Protein backbone atom coordinates (compact mmCIF):
# COMPACT_ATOMS: atom_id res chain seq x y z
CA UNK A 1 0.00 0.00 0.00
CA UNK A 2 2.85 2.35 0.81
CA UNK A 3 4.49 1.63 -2.55
CA UNK A 4 1.22 2.34 -4.34
CA UNK A 5 0.85 5.67 -2.52
CA UNK A 6 4.43 6.57 -3.42
CA UNK A 7 3.84 5.67 -7.06
CA UNK A 8 0.61 7.68 -7.13
CA UNK A 9 2.28 10.72 -5.56
CA UNK A 10 5.24 10.50 -7.94
CA UNK A 11 2.97 10.28 -10.98
CA UNK A 12 0.99 13.28 -9.78
CA UNK A 13 4.14 15.37 -9.31
CA UNK A 14 5.36 14.40 -12.78
CA UNK A 15 1.99 15.47 -14.19
CA UNK A 16 2.32 18.85 -12.48
CA UNK A 17 5.81 19.20 -13.97
CA UNK A 18 4.43 18.51 -17.45
CA UNK A 19 1.74 21.13 -16.88
CA UNK A 20 4.47 23.62 -15.94
CA UNK A 21 6.46 22.84 -19.09
CA UNK A 22 3.34 23.36 -21.20
CA UNK A 23 2.84 26.82 -19.75
CA UNK A 24 6.57 27.57 -20.08
CA UNK A 25 6.40 26.62 -23.76
CA UNK A 26 3.89 29.37 -24.45
CA UNK A 27 5.89 31.96 -22.49
CA UNK A 28 9.18 30.96 -24.09
CA UNK A 29 7.88 31.20 -27.65
CA UNK A 30 6.02 34.47 -27.13
CA UNK A 31 7.37 38.00 -27.16
CA UNK A 32 7.76 38.19 -23.36
CA UNK A 33 11.07 39.26 -21.85
CA UNK A 34 12.73 37.22 -19.03
CA UNK A 35 11.34 39.42 -16.26
CA UNK A 36 7.80 39.02 -17.57
CA UNK A 37 8.26 35.24 -17.81
CA UNK A 38 9.36 35.01 -14.16
CA UNK A 39 6.48 37.28 -13.15
CA UNK A 40 4.01 35.06 -14.98
CA UNK A 41 5.45 31.98 -13.24
CA UNK A 42 5.06 33.68 -9.86
CA UNK A 43 1.42 34.54 -10.53
CA UNK A 44 0.71 31.00 -11.74
CA UNK A 45 2.31 29.53 -8.61
CA UNK A 46 0.32 31.85 -6.35
CA UNK A 47 -2.96 30.88 -8.02
CA UNK A 48 -2.05 27.19 -7.71
CA UNK A 49 -1.34 27.69 -3.98
CA UNK A 50 -4.79 29.21 -3.47
CA UNK A 51 -6.42 26.41 -5.46
CA UNK A 52 -4.60 23.86 -3.30
CA UNK A 53 -5.92 25.45 -0.13
CA UNK A 54 -9.45 25.35 -1.52
CA UNK A 55 -9.04 21.70 -2.56
CA UNK A 56 -8.08 20.71 0.99
CA UNK A 57 -11.25 22.19 2.45
CA UNK A 58 -14.06 21.03 0.15
CA UNK A 59 -16.34 18.00 0.10
CA UNK A 60 -16.19 15.11 -2.42
CA UNK A 61 -19.48 16.28 -4.01
CA UNK A 62 -17.91 19.56 -5.03
CA UNK A 63 -14.96 17.63 -6.49
CA UNK A 64 -17.31 15.82 -8.91
CA UNK A 65 -18.74 19.16 -10.05
CA UNK A 66 -15.24 20.53 -10.65
CA UNK A 67 -14.32 17.48 -12.75
CA UNK A 68 -17.42 17.91 -14.92
CA UNK A 69 -16.77 21.62 -15.44
CA UNK A 70 -13.12 20.93 -16.20
CA UNK A 71 -13.98 18.58 -19.07
CA UNK A 72 -16.30 21.16 -20.64
CA UNK A 73 -13.70 23.93 -20.33
CA UNK A 74 -11.09 21.51 -21.72
CA UNK A 75 -12.97 21.42 -25.03
CA UNK A 76 -13.36 25.21 -25.10
CA UNK A 77 -9.63 25.70 -24.51
CA UNK A 78 -8.87 23.16 -27.25
CA UNK A 79 -10.99 25.04 -29.79
CA UNK A 80 -9.41 28.33 -28.72
CA UNK A 81 -5.90 26.92 -29.09
CA UNK A 82 -6.59 25.77 -32.65
CA UNK A 83 -8.30 29.00 -33.73
CA UNK A 84 -5.84 31.46 -32.19
CA UNK A 85 -2.89 29.27 -33.19
CA UNK A 86 -3.99 29.64 -36.79
CA UNK A 87 -4.45 33.40 -36.31
CA UNK A 88 -0.99 33.74 -34.75
CA UNK A 89 0.66 31.98 -37.69
CA UNK A 90 -1.46 33.78 -40.27
CA UNK A 91 -0.79 37.32 -39.00
CA UNK A 92 2.95 36.66 -38.73
CA UNK A 93 3.42 34.92 -42.09
CA UNK A 94 1.23 37.33 -44.03
CA UNK A 95 2.24 40.68 -42.56
CA UNK A 96 4.97 40.01 -39.96
CA UNK A 97 2.58 41.20 -37.25
CA UNK A 98 3.30 39.73 -33.82
CA UNK A 99 0.21 39.02 -31.70
CA UNK A 100 1.91 36.36 -29.57
CA UNK A 101 1.90 38.59 -26.47
CA UNK A 102 -1.87 38.09 -26.36
CA UNK A 103 -2.46 34.68 -27.90
CA UNK A 104 0.19 32.89 -25.80
CA UNK A 105 -2.26 33.13 -22.90
CA UNK A 106 -4.32 30.35 -24.45
CA UNK A 107 -1.46 27.91 -23.90
CA UNK A 108 0.10 29.39 -20.77
CA UNK A 109 -2.60 30.98 -18.64
CA UNK A 110 -3.93 28.92 -15.69
CA UNK A 111 -7.13 28.03 -17.54
CA UNK A 112 -10.05 26.21 -15.84
CA UNK A 113 -8.92 22.87 -17.27
CA UNK A 114 -5.39 23.32 -15.88
CA UNK A 115 -6.74 24.55 -12.56
CA UNK A 116 -8.94 21.46 -12.40
CA UNK A 117 -5.86 19.30 -12.93
CA UNK A 118 -4.04 21.23 -10.19
CA UNK A 119 -7.09 20.94 -7.96
CA UNK A 120 -7.23 17.15 -8.36
CA UNK A 121 -3.45 16.84 -8.00
CA UNK A 122 -3.58 18.55 -4.59
CA UNK A 123 -6.37 16.22 -3.46
CA UNK A 124 -4.50 13.11 -4.64
CA UNK A 125 -1.24 14.21 -3.04
CA UNK A 126 -2.96 14.98 0.25
CA UNK A 127 -4.66 11.57 0.34
CA UNK A 128 -1.63 9.60 -0.87
CA UNK A 129 1.04 11.23 1.26
CA UNK A 130 -0.87 12.22 4.36
CA UNK A 131 0.76 15.68 4.28
CA UNK A 132 -1.30 18.70 5.28
CA UNK A 133 -3.12 20.66 2.61
CA UNK A 134 -1.01 23.77 3.16
CA UNK A 135 2.25 21.85 2.64
CA UNK A 136 0.91 20.14 -0.49
CA UNK A 137 -0.25 23.49 -1.88
CA UNK A 138 3.20 24.94 -1.29
CA UNK A 139 4.91 21.99 -2.99
CA UNK A 140 2.63 22.21 -6.03
CA UNK A 141 3.07 25.99 -6.26
CA UNK A 142 6.86 25.69 -6.02
CA UNK A 143 6.99 23.00 -8.73
CA UNK A 144 4.84 25.10 -11.05
CA UNK A 145 6.85 28.28 -10.45
CA UNK A 146 10.24 26.62 -10.98
CA UNK A 147 9.01 24.53 -13.91
CA UNK A 148 7.41 27.45 -15.77
CA UNK A 149 10.32 29.84 -15.17
CA UNK A 150 13.02 27.30 -16.11
CA UNK A 151 11.23 25.94 -19.19
CA UNK A 152 10.24 29.41 -20.45
CA UNK A 153 13.74 30.83 -20.12
CA UNK A 154 15.30 27.66 -21.58
CA UNK A 155 12.96 27.47 -24.56
CA UNK A 156 13.40 31.19 -25.24
CA UNK A 157 17.20 30.88 -25.17
CA UNK A 158 17.30 27.77 -27.35
CA UNK A 159 14.78 29.29 -29.76
CA UNK A 160 16.85 32.44 -30.22
CA UNK A 161 20.01 30.42 -30.74
CA UNK A 162 18.30 28.11 -33.20
CA UNK A 163 16.50 30.88 -35.05
CA UNK A 164 13.03 29.36 -34.65
CA UNK A 165 11.63 31.57 -31.89
CA UNK A 166 8.85 33.44 -33.68
CA UNK A 167 5.04 33.67 -33.58
CA UNK A 168 4.77 31.06 -36.32
CA UNK A 169 6.39 28.44 -34.08
CA UNK A 170 4.10 29.41 -31.21
CA UNK A 171 1.07 29.11 -33.50
CA UNK A 172 2.14 25.65 -34.62
CA UNK A 173 2.56 24.53 -31.00
CA UNK A 174 -0.88 25.89 -30.14
CA UNK A 175 -2.50 24.07 -33.06
CA UNK A 176 -0.86 20.74 -32.20
CA UNK A 177 -1.77 21.04 -28.52
CA UNK A 178 -5.33 22.05 -29.37
CA UNK A 179 -5.79 19.05 -31.64
CA UNK A 180 -4.38 16.82 -28.90
CA UNK A 181 -6.85 18.28 -26.42
CA UNK A 182 -9.71 17.64 -28.84
CA UNK A 183 -8.71 14.01 -29.33
CA UNK A 184 -8.19 13.20 -25.64
CA UNK A 185 -11.91 13.06 -24.73
CA UNK A 186 -12.37 10.59 -27.57
CA UNK A 187 -9.44 8.26 -26.90
CA UNK A 188 -9.42 8.11 -23.09
CA UNK A 189 -13.01 6.79 -22.64
CA UNK A 190 -12.39 4.25 -25.41
CA UNK A 191 -9.19 3.10 -23.67
CA UNK A 192 -11.00 2.74 -20.35
CA UNK A 193 -13.76 0.67 -21.96
CA UNK A 194 -11.16 -1.51 -23.70
CA UNK A 195 -9.55 -2.32 -20.33
CA UNK A 196 -12.87 -3.76 -19.15
CA UNK A 197 -13.22 -6.15 -22.07
CA UNK A 198 -12.17 -9.67 -21.23
CA UNK A 199 -10.06 -11.36 -23.85
CA UNK A 200 -6.73 -12.90 -24.63
CA UNK A 201 -3.85 -10.51 -25.32
CA UNK A 202 -1.80 -11.60 -28.35
CA UNK A 203 1.71 -10.19 -28.68
CA UNK A 204 2.90 -9.46 -32.20
CA UNK A 205 6.25 -10.85 -33.27
CA UNK A 206 9.12 -8.44 -34.02
CA UNK A 207 8.99 -9.41 -37.70
CA UNK A 208 5.33 -8.46 -38.05
CA UNK A 209 5.88 -5.26 -36.08
CA UNK A 210 8.78 -4.31 -38.37
CA UNK A 211 6.66 -4.89 -41.46
CA UNK A 212 3.93 -2.65 -40.06
CA UNK A 213 6.37 0.14 -39.26
CA UNK A 214 7.90 -0.16 -42.72
CA UNK A 215 4.47 0.13 -44.29
CA UNK A 216 3.90 3.33 -42.32
CA UNK A 217 7.29 4.75 -43.33
CA UNK A 218 6.71 4.27 -47.06
CA UNK A 219 4.05 7.02 -47.51
CA UNK A 220 5.99 9.34 -45.20
CA UNK A 221 9.18 8.93 -47.24
CA UNK A 222 7.25 9.22 -50.48
CA UNK A 223 5.69 12.50 -49.34
CA UNK A 224 9.11 13.82 -48.32
CA UNK A 225 10.65 12.95 -51.69
CA UNK A 226 7.73 14.46 -53.60
CA UNK A 227 8.02 17.67 -51.59
CA UNK A 228 11.77 17.86 -52.23
CA UNK A 229 11.25 17.31 -55.96
CA UNK A 230 8.55 19.99 -56.12
CA UNK A 231 10.80 22.41 -54.22
CA UNK A 232 13.75 21.72 -56.52
CA UNK A 233 11.54 22.08 -59.58
CA UNK A 234 10.16 25.40 -58.34
CA UNK A 235 13.69 26.64 -57.69
CA UNK A 236 14.80 25.62 -61.18
CA UNK A 237 11.89 27.42 -62.79
CA UNK A 238 12.94 30.65 -61.06
Coordinates of C-alpha atoms in Angstrom, one line a residue:
X1 CA 0.0 0.0 0.0
X2 CA 2.8 2.4 0.8
X3 CA 4.5 1.6 -2.6
X4 CA 1.2 2.3 -4.3
X5 CA 0.9 5.7 -2.5
X6 CA 4.4 6.6 -3.4
X7 CA 3.8 5.7 -7.1
X8 CA 0.6 7.7 -7.1
X9 CA 2.3 10.7 -5.6
X10 CA 5.2 10.5 -7.9
X11 CA 3.0 10.3 -11.0
X12 CA 1.0 13.3 -9.8
X13 CA 4.1 15.4 -9.3
X14 CA 5.4 14.4 -12.8
X15 CA 2.0 15.5 -14.2
X16 CA 2.3 18.9 -12.5
X17 CA 5.8 19.2 -14.0
X18 CA 4.4 18.5 -17.5
X19 CA 1.7 21.1 -16.9
X20 CA 4.5 23.6 -15.9
X21 CA 6.5 22.8 -19.1
X22 CA 3.3 23.4 -21.2
X23 CA 2.8 26.8 -19.8
X24 CA 6.6 27.6 -20.1
X25 CA 6.4 26.6 -23.8
X26 CA 3.9 29.4 -24.4
X27 CA 5.9 32.0 -22.5
X28 CA 9.2 31.0 -24.1
X29 CA 7.9 31.2 -27.7
X30 CA 6.0 34.5 -27.1
X31 CA 7.4 38.0 -27.2
X32 CA 7.8 38.2 -23.4
X33 CA 11.1 39.3 -21.8
X34 CA 12.7 37.2 -19.0
X35 CA 11.3 39.4 -16.3
X36 CA 7.8 39.0 -17.6
X37 CA 8.3 35.2 -17.8
X38 CA 9.4 35.0 -14.2
X39 CA 6.5 37.3 -13.1
X40 CA 4.0 35.1 -15.0
X41 CA 5.5 32.0 -13.2
X42 CA 5.1 33.7 -9.9
X43 CA 1.4 34.5 -10.5
X44 CA 0.7 31.0 -11.7
X45 CA 2.3 29.5 -8.6
X46 CA 0.3 31.9 -6.4
X47 CA -3.0 30.9 -8.0
X48 CA -2.0 27.2 -7.7
X49 CA -1.3 27.7 -4.0
X50 CA -4.8 29.2 -3.5
X51 CA -6.4 26.4 -5.5
X52 CA -4.6 23.9 -3.3
X53 CA -5.9 25.5 -0.1
X54 CA -9.5 25.4 -1.5
X55 CA -9.0 21.7 -2.6
X56 CA -8.1 20.7 1.0
X57 CA -11.3 22.2 2.4
X58 CA -14.1 21.0 0.1
X59 CA -16.3 18.0 0.1
X60 CA -16.2 15.1 -2.4
X61 CA -19.5 16.3 -4.0
X62 CA -17.9 19.6 -5.0
X63 CA -15.0 17.6 -6.5
X64 CA -17.3 15.8 -8.9
X65 CA -18.7 19.2 -10.0
X66 CA -15.2 20.5 -10.6
X67 CA -14.3 17.5 -12.7
X68 CA -17.4 17.9 -14.9
X69 CA -16.8 21.6 -15.4
X70 CA -13.1 20.9 -16.2
X71 CA -14.0 18.6 -19.1
X72 CA -16.3 21.2 -20.6
X73 CA -13.7 23.9 -20.3
X74 CA -11.1 21.5 -21.7
X75 CA -13.0 21.4 -25.0
X76 CA -13.4 25.2 -25.1
X77 CA -9.6 25.7 -24.5
X78 CA -8.9 23.2 -27.2
X79 CA -11.0 25.0 -29.8
X80 CA -9.4 28.3 -28.7
X81 CA -5.9 26.9 -29.1
X82 CA -6.6 25.8 -32.7
X83 CA -8.3 29.0 -33.7
X84 CA -5.8 31.5 -32.2
X85 CA -2.9 29.3 -33.2
X86 CA -4.0 29.6 -36.8
X87 CA -4.5 33.4 -36.3
X88 CA -1.0 33.7 -34.7
X89 CA 0.7 32.0 -37.7
X90 CA -1.5 33.8 -40.3
X91 CA -0.8 37.3 -39.0
X92 CA 2.9 36.7 -38.7
X93 CA 3.4 34.9 -42.1
X94 CA 1.2 37.3 -44.0
X95 CA 2.2 40.7 -42.6
X96 CA 5.0 40.0 -40.0
X97 CA 2.6 41.2 -37.2
X98 CA 3.3 39.7 -33.8
X99 CA 0.2 39.0 -31.7
X100 CA 1.9 36.4 -29.6
X101 CA 1.9 38.6 -26.5
X102 CA -1.9 38.1 -26.4
X103 CA -2.5 34.7 -27.9
X104 CA 0.2 32.9 -25.8
X105 CA -2.3 33.1 -22.9
X106 CA -4.3 30.3 -24.5
X107 CA -1.5 27.9 -23.9
X108 CA 0.1 29.4 -20.8
X109 CA -2.6 31.0 -18.6
X110 CA -3.9 28.9 -15.7
X111 CA -7.1 28.0 -17.5
X112 CA -10.1 26.2 -15.8
X113 CA -8.9 22.9 -17.3
X114 CA -5.4 23.3 -15.9
X115 CA -6.7 24.5 -12.6
X116 CA -8.9 21.5 -12.4
X117 CA -5.9 19.3 -12.9
X118 CA -4.0 21.2 -10.2
X119 CA -7.1 20.9 -8.0
X120 CA -7.2 17.2 -8.4
X121 CA -3.5 16.8 -8.0
X122 CA -3.6 18.5 -4.6
X123 CA -6.4 16.2 -3.5
X124 CA -4.5 13.1 -4.6
X125 CA -1.2 14.2 -3.0
X126 CA -3.0 15.0 0.2
X127 CA -4.7 11.6 0.3
X128 CA -1.6 9.6 -0.9
X129 CA 1.0 11.2 1.3
X130 CA -0.9 12.2 4.4
X131 CA 0.8 15.7 4.3
X132 CA -1.3 18.7 5.3
X133 CA -3.1 20.7 2.6
X134 CA -1.0 23.8 3.2
X135 CA 2.2 21.8 2.6
X136 CA 0.9 20.1 -0.5
X137 CA -0.3 23.5 -1.9
X138 CA 3.2 24.9 -1.3
X139 CA 4.9 22.0 -3.0
X140 CA 2.6 22.2 -6.0
X141 CA 3.1 26.0 -6.3
X142 CA 6.9 25.7 -6.0
X143 CA 7.0 23.0 -8.7
X144 CA 4.8 25.1 -11.0
X145 CA 6.9 28.3 -10.4
X146 CA 10.2 26.6 -11.0
X147 CA 9.0 24.5 -13.9
X148 CA 7.4 27.4 -15.8
X149 CA 10.3 29.8 -15.2
X150 CA 13.0 27.3 -16.1
X151 CA 11.2 25.9 -19.2
X152 CA 10.2 29.4 -20.5
X153 CA 13.7 30.8 -20.1
X154 CA 15.3 27.7 -21.6
X155 CA 13.0 27.5 -24.6
X156 CA 13.4 31.2 -25.2
X157 CA 17.2 30.9 -25.2
X158 CA 17.3 27.8 -27.4
X159 CA 14.8 29.3 -29.8
X160 CA 16.8 32.4 -30.2
X161 CA 20.0 30.4 -30.7
X162 CA 18.3 28.1 -33.2
X163 CA 16.5 30.9 -35.1
X164 CA 13.0 29.4 -34.6
X165 CA 11.6 31.6 -31.9
X166 CA 8.9 33.4 -33.7
X167 CA 5.0 33.7 -33.6
X168 CA 4.8 31.1 -36.3
X169 CA 6.4 28.4 -34.1
X170 CA 4.1 29.4 -31.2
X171 CA 1.1 29.1 -33.5
X172 CA 2.1 25.6 -34.6
X173 CA 2.6 24.5 -31.0
X174 CA -0.9 25.9 -30.1
X175 CA -2.5 24.1 -33.1
X176 CA -0.9 20.7 -32.2
X177 CA -1.8 21.0 -28.5
X178 CA -5.3 22.0 -29.4
X179 CA -5.8 19.0 -31.6
X180 CA -4.4 16.8 -28.9
X181 CA -6.9 18.3 -26.4
X182 CA -9.7 17.6 -28.8
X183 CA -8.7 14.0 -29.3
X184 CA -8.2 13.2 -25.6
X185 CA -11.9 13.1 -24.7
X186 CA -12.4 10.6 -27.6
X187 CA -9.4 8.3 -26.9
X188 CA -9.4 8.1 -23.1
X189 CA -13.0 6.8 -22.6
X190 CA -12.4 4.2 -25.4
X191 CA -9.2 3.1 -23.7
X192 CA -11.0 2.7 -20.3
X193 CA -13.8 0.7 -22.0
X194 CA -11.2 -1.5 -23.7
X195 CA -9.6 -2.3 -20.3
X196 CA -12.9 -3.8 -19.1
X197 CA -13.2 -6.2 -22.1
X198 CA -12.2 -9.7 -21.2
X199 CA -10.1 -11.4 -23.9
X200 CA -6.7 -12.9 -24.6
X201 CA -3.8 -10.5 -25.3
X202 CA -1.8 -11.6 -28.3
X203 CA 1.7 -10.2 -28.7
X204 CA 2.9 -9.5 -32.2
X205 CA 6.2 -10.8 -33.3
X206 CA 9.1 -8.4 -34.0
X207 CA 9.0 -9.4 -37.7
X208 CA 5.3 -8.5 -38.0
X209 CA 5.9 -5.3 -36.1
X210 CA 8.8 -4.3 -38.4
X211 CA 6.7 -4.9 -41.5
X212 CA 3.9 -2.7 -40.1
X213 CA 6.4 0.1 -39.3
X214 CA 7.9 -0.2 -42.7
X215 CA 4.5 0.1 -44.3
X216 CA 3.9 3.3 -42.3
X217 CA 7.3 4.8 -43.3
X218 CA 6.7 4.3 -47.1
X219 CA 4.1 7.0 -47.5
X220 CA 6.0 9.3 -45.2
X221 CA 9.2 8.9 -47.2
X222 CA 7.3 9.2 -50.5
X223 CA 5.7 12.5 -49.3
X224 CA 9.1 13.8 -48.3
X225 CA 10.6 13.0 -51.7
X226 CA 7.7 14.5 -53.6
X227 CA 8.0 17.7 -51.6
X228 CA 11.8 17.9 -52.2
X229 CA 11.2 17.3 -56.0
X230 CA 8.6 20.0 -56.1
X231 CA 10.8 22.4 -54.2
X232 CA 13.7 21.7 -56.5
X233 CA 11.5 22.1 -59.6
X234 CA 10.2 25.4 -58.3
X235 CA 13.7 26.6 -57.7
X236 CA 14.8 25.6 -61.2
X237 CA 11.9 27.4 -62.8
X238 CA 12.9 30.6 -61.1

